[in-house]
Amino acid sequence: MTQTLLNLLAIAVPLAVGFASLFAFTTWLERKILARIQNRIGPNRISLPFTRFRRLFGLIQPAADGLKMLAKEDIVPRDADKLLHLLAPILSLVPPMMVLCLLPLELPYATAGMRALQAAALDNAVLLFFAITSLNTLAVFMAGWASRNKYSLLGGMRAVAQMVSYEIPLVLSAAVVIMAAGGMNAQAIVEAQRAQWFIFTPWGLAAFLIFFIASLAETNRSPFDLPEAESEIIAGYFTEYSGFKFALFFLGEYLAIFAVSGLAVTLFLGGGAGPWVAAYPALSCVWFLAKIFALIFVMIWLRGTLPRLRVDQLMGFAWKFLLPLSLLNLFVAAAALKLAKPWLSWPVGALVLYGAAVALSRSHRADAAPRTYSYAE
Amino acid sequence: MSAAAATAAASYSLVRQPAMETGLLEVSMGPHHPSTHGVFRMDVRLDGETVVALKPVFGYLHRNHEKLAEGMSYLASMPFTDRLDYFNSMTNNWAYALAAEQLLPIEVPERAQYLRVIMAELTRLVNHTSLVGFFLNDLGALGTPLLYAFRERERILDLFEQASGARMMCNYFRFGGLRCDVPEGWLARARAVVDAFPRFLDEFEKLLCENEIVLARTQRVGVLSGAQAVNAGITGPMLRASGVNYDLRKVDRYGIYERFAFRVPLGSAGDCYDRFMIRLLEMRESLKILDAALRDIPTGPVMGNAPRVFKPAASETYGRVESPKGELGFYLIADGTTKPYRYRVRPPSFINLTVLEDLCVGHTIADAVVILGSVDIVLGEVDR
Amino acid sequence: MIEGVAFYILSTVAVLGALLAVSRRNLVHGVFALLLFFAALSGLFVMLMADYVAAVQVLVYVGAVGILQLFAIMLTEHVTGDDLRRLGARGWFWGLMLAVALPVVLLLPPLLNGEPPVPPAAPQSTARQLGSQLMEHYVVPLEVLALLLTGALIGAVAVAHGPEKDPPGKDRPA
Amino acid sequence: MRLLGFGILKGMAVTLENFVRSYFDRDRRHHLFTKEYAWEPGAPAEVLPARADTTVTAHSRNFPILLHDGADPMGGIRCVACQICERECPPQCIYIEKDYDEQGKYIKRPAIFDIDLSVCMSCQICVEVCPFDAIVMDSQFELSTANRFGGLLQHRDQLLKSNEYYHRIHPEEARARDDRMAQEKAEKEAKQAAADAAKKKAAEAKAAAEIAAEKSKPEPSAPTAGGAA
């Protein structure tokens, strides 16, 4: 009994510590990349106290932010629901933490016995992944409700509606991969992609794009960051949070980003596969994290470029564009796998999907096009 | 706590109407709201997400500019015109100088006329880049367009600092010309900035004009018809976006604008997208004027033979200029002394603001913020 | 040994959740307690080696049904339970009696005649087996169920839509 | 009609270009034009030398200062306390009191010359209206003090700066101003000289006239004429 407990600890603790420190690194990465996109330099002032190091490129900035969050006063509104107000940030943190251990991340030192918790044992890892991430919606609602603030409740309801309506395209696009790999076991999916990553098949690419867009909405990132829309009245569900609870929400959001992009890597980008993995098996963990950070770079890049969608456009986009497209993708993938003749099914599949996407986007705002202007002398 | 308040707090519930009906939500987007371009408040009544009624409330930045001017000499209120629309101090100065020169005719030398046109068009570039940056910021593009716009604005503000000594509060125009000539090498630097500007405009148009999210968020939002605009006295890019061809540089031909070949872009739908695009296209026209002006600016004095003490005869006049926000006019009544009897400013952004409610009703609160951004108000000018 | 400890923990959490769900005056707290109960239930499913059902339990009950109930509470009025209206609990005595009698009647016979039922050793991957069963043996009930649910969905939308609201532009009584 | 996404992709290409160019664009003109560590004295070399330590240029104007020629501040002070700037100042932030010597005669110097920096809006009108070029604009802006009222009221001695200092901060403007003053002085002297010459000529003409008058009269005493001229 103690051996299994030790195994569990040997897996869980490094994951928790590793990804929490990666969270700190990602906040720095995000501020630096956003700065470079906007012709600035980003944080570069913090230096280690009592040392001569002056130019540390701001790497100590996350530690400084964390310290600041700890020092900030933790204000709880007078008639807030004390218990739920405390529970919400914790509940927003637990599911992503739990889900991280489902990812097929071969820790370099993990022996066969210790990999019980990795995806190998759980044969429906993907389903459990979606089940646990749906708890996030609860945490958002609890935060919105417990703050007893009209705006945070409306912001919370908006965020819940957004997460619920983007969960369906997320699951459907994952279903395509499950169908192709023949099982929900993350390890089996990675094995199935040994010959060819799923992203390189037309229906795989479409599923990846839908999955990526839906995961953006699921974690309230870039074009879908409605809750923190400071330009509107509703300042989002974590208005009444300050101090370390606020930092917990951010930790939860970033871990959710790691989890969702980790799943995207497993489903579409061949998990830990990469060059020289055969020679050094420990390298697969590095490749896995590298791919996750590639996806995170794209997320930050989107955040630096795109304006925000309005609520009704956001919902319309989910229900009228992503959902039908992912359903169609399911059929196309089924047909392609059944026919199993790539030279025929690929071009046809690509054509059908592209045609459907154009038709759908044309049917909505056909007139939304850049205009030409007349001039008067 | 009075009993009424206790029961009210006790039976506090969000939803006042029975069952599915949600009550009207009174929201005041307060004076220090992040997206209201300064101290400006909108009392909005919401039915769910859509705006039912909207009452703009301003006056937080009222500094009694016009009454002050009655107690000071004509020249003394020139630095205060910088503070009207603090993005375009040069055009404010020019409007006041133009009005005063009609009171007491002073012949403005050629070089001063050219420099006035150059400064005015540079201010138009500054104003339109900042406006487009703020507009995109309201849409939610997290600072990137704004920082690109401010990168260009910095270059022009450096030019203003070298010419007049201050970046924003230039106080550079005088009755009959300019306070001092531009330092040598300034025209070359101005030429460099003007040549580099189209690169920025192309980058901006590539970044935003075909962006589907921008199209979806701004097209058919806050539509203002031409007749409605003329009725409300709207002037400037907002009026031209609704398709009405009215540009003071072409109508009044003040200064030496008739020597420059430039065109006036006109919108068709009069919605937020048109207002956004008109300003981008106007910047390209201003670049044409700047090219021509910088090419054939003569040498010579910059100050006409202004009298030692500016004491116009008893008369009244109204001088106006096409400022980046619209028709900025100064109505002066002189009573023969050195102080104006009456000093009135026609603020374009204040008058453009009057149609805000008609534009916003029926749209969602997120659109109301975008529409306010497209109207381009600066509170210094709205409140005076 | 670990299974025993886990079982007792999970069952106490489940019972506690259920009790809280019933007794809390604030309905939102009630719903969250119910969700706690569902989560504990899915833990029990995991112990029964039915991991697919456990995952579905979390996904369907905790994720969807819980959120649905919270939405419902948000849209109805005066149910946040803050005011002091309280249903008189008249029949609590008979309720208690029933609660005690039922387990006794159900559990007594097996306990008397021998060992407690041993959980069957479930086959390794339940998902594949369930999937094939659904698609081959139970395909007709599945389709009927699907139709029923869509019908219910469309009905709900029709009812909730209510009378065509007049355009928002017109001023409405506050 | 564009498929949903091409416009967005084009926009993302722009931001990617900015991101990449910020690392490789060495001329720092277009992309990464913010300077790193521009403030610390030991800033790295690639910070443009022209504005190494501060962002103030040779043209920026902040708060007025009084000028004095030569080394002794009170000796060479240009201000004669004519109070024109006190009258013309739009926000009325200058206060002047004339200086009198023991006998009560007004000597051309201000006893008190205060500028309230919290009121001054650096509009440079006082510099324009001053007939004696006694007041000019400084580009020093780090004048914050602890107490708001007394600290920001600058007295005459704090305001007095030497002409060399003026040449150092605003070389171009200082040179132009000195040339103009020198030219005016030259004109005044020329006018003065012309006036003297005219007076002298008038005196000679009068003297010549007297001589002529004596010649036309009978010649009672011819030898005295030479001595009088």
XYZ file of C-alpha atoms in Angstrom, chain A residues 30 34-40 78-79 145 148-151 153-154 157-158 222-226 228-234 301-313 361 364-377, chain B residues 12 14 25-29 33-35 46 49 136-144 147-148 151 207-211 213-217 219-221 245 250 262-269 271 273-274 277-278 281 285 364-367 369:
118
model
C 3.685 36.281 -22.053
C 3.506 40.822 -25.892
C 6.071 43.569 -25.269
C 8.164 42.600 -28.265
C 5.061 42.536 -30.454
C 4.259 46.064 -29.285
C 7.768 47.445 -29.864
C 8.534 47.547 -26.170
C -19.222 42.231 3.616
C -22.265 40.302 2.486
C -22.306 34.116 -7.280
C -22.687 39.166 -4.298
C -21.906 41.825 -6.863
C -24.368 42.391 -9.674
C -21.621 42.861 -12.270
C -22.645 37.638 -11.361
C -23.505 38.818 -14.884
C -23.043 33.935 -16.181
C -21.493 35.136 -19.438
C -7.576 36.261 -26.545
C -10.517 36.826 -28.841
C -12.849 35.253 -26.321
C -11.651 36.946 -23.110
C -15.136 38.296 -22.350
C -12.008 40.432 -18.247
C -13.494 42.819 -20.795
C -12.578 45.958 -18.917
C -13.889 48.040 -21.781
C -17.402 46.951 -20.896
C -19.256 47.432 -17.647
C -18.994 43.842 -16.552
C 0.511 35.935 -30.407
C -3.265 35.913 -30.888
C -3.686 37.917 -27.723
C -1.377 40.573 -29.095
C -3.247 40.891 -32.370
C -6.953 40.314 -32.158
C -9.740 42.481 -30.756
C -12.474 40.899 -28.662
C -15.669 39.318 -29.919
C -19.042 40.531 -28.671
C -21.098 38.092 -26.587
C -23.726 37.308 -29.188
C -21.134 36.964 -31.961
C -19.055 31.923 -43.085
C -23.658 34.591 -41.750
C -22.301 38.053 -42.414
C -22.060 38.000 -46.198
C -21.785 41.768 -46.381
C -19.020 42.098 -43.810
C -16.283 43.006 -46.252
C -13.787 45.861 -46.414
C -15.324 48.717 -48.384
C -13.949 51.067 -51.043
C -14.519 54.789 -50.582
C -15.378 57.600 -53.012
C -13.487 60.875 -52.930
C -14.766 64.401 -53.506
C -12.526 66.984 -55.118
C -32.087 41.796 -2.054
C -31.285 40.549 -8.664
C -30.557 47.712 -15.179
C -29.407 51.234 -14.361
C -25.703 51.507 -14.998
C -23.556 54.629 -14.799
C -20.323 54.150 -16.702
C -14.256 54.432 -16.578
C -11.280 52.980 -18.459
C -12.777 53.458 -21.883
C -29.964 48.365 -19.995
C -27.505 43.569 -22.858
C -9.028 49.621 -31.419
C -8.283 49.576 -27.724
C -12.012 49.903 -27.001
C -12.622 46.979 -29.329
C -10.357 44.958 -27.092
C -7.174 44.722 -29.138
C -4.950 44.786 -26.109
C -2.744 47.843 -26.751
C -0.931 46.668 -29.905
C 1.334 51.376 -29.203
C 2.027 51.323 -32.931
C 5.260 55.159 -31.831
C -3.223 44.672 -39.365
C -6.828 45.804 -39.002
C -8.847 46.770 -42.035
C -9.676 43.264 -43.215
C -9.735 41.704 -39.755
C -13.499 40.526 -35.868
C -13.089 44.263 -36.519
C -15.511 44.006 -39.449
C -18.040 42.092 -37.380
C -17.784 44.481 -34.423
C -19.971 47.363 -39.447
C -23.631 48.343 -39.132
C -22.946 49.604 -35.591
C -19.104 66.454 -48.535
C -12.332 73.231 -49.310
C -5.887 66.921 -51.982
C -9.157 64.976 -51.986
C -11.835 64.529 -49.315
C -12.772 60.864 -48.612
C -16.502 60.241 -48.173
C -18.144 57.307 -46.423
C -21.332 55.550 -47.505
C -22.928 53.807 -44.530
C -21.311 53.432 -39.233
C -16.339 51.173 -39.658
C -16.739 54.161 -41.997
C -11.705 54.156 -42.314
C -12.358 57.826 -43.146
C -7.847 57.780 -45.577
C -4.529 63.008 -47.911
C -25.399 46.273 -26.760
C -23.332 47.948 -24.066
C -20.135 46.697 -25.750
C -21.204 48.572 -28.900
C -18.302 51.821 -25.891
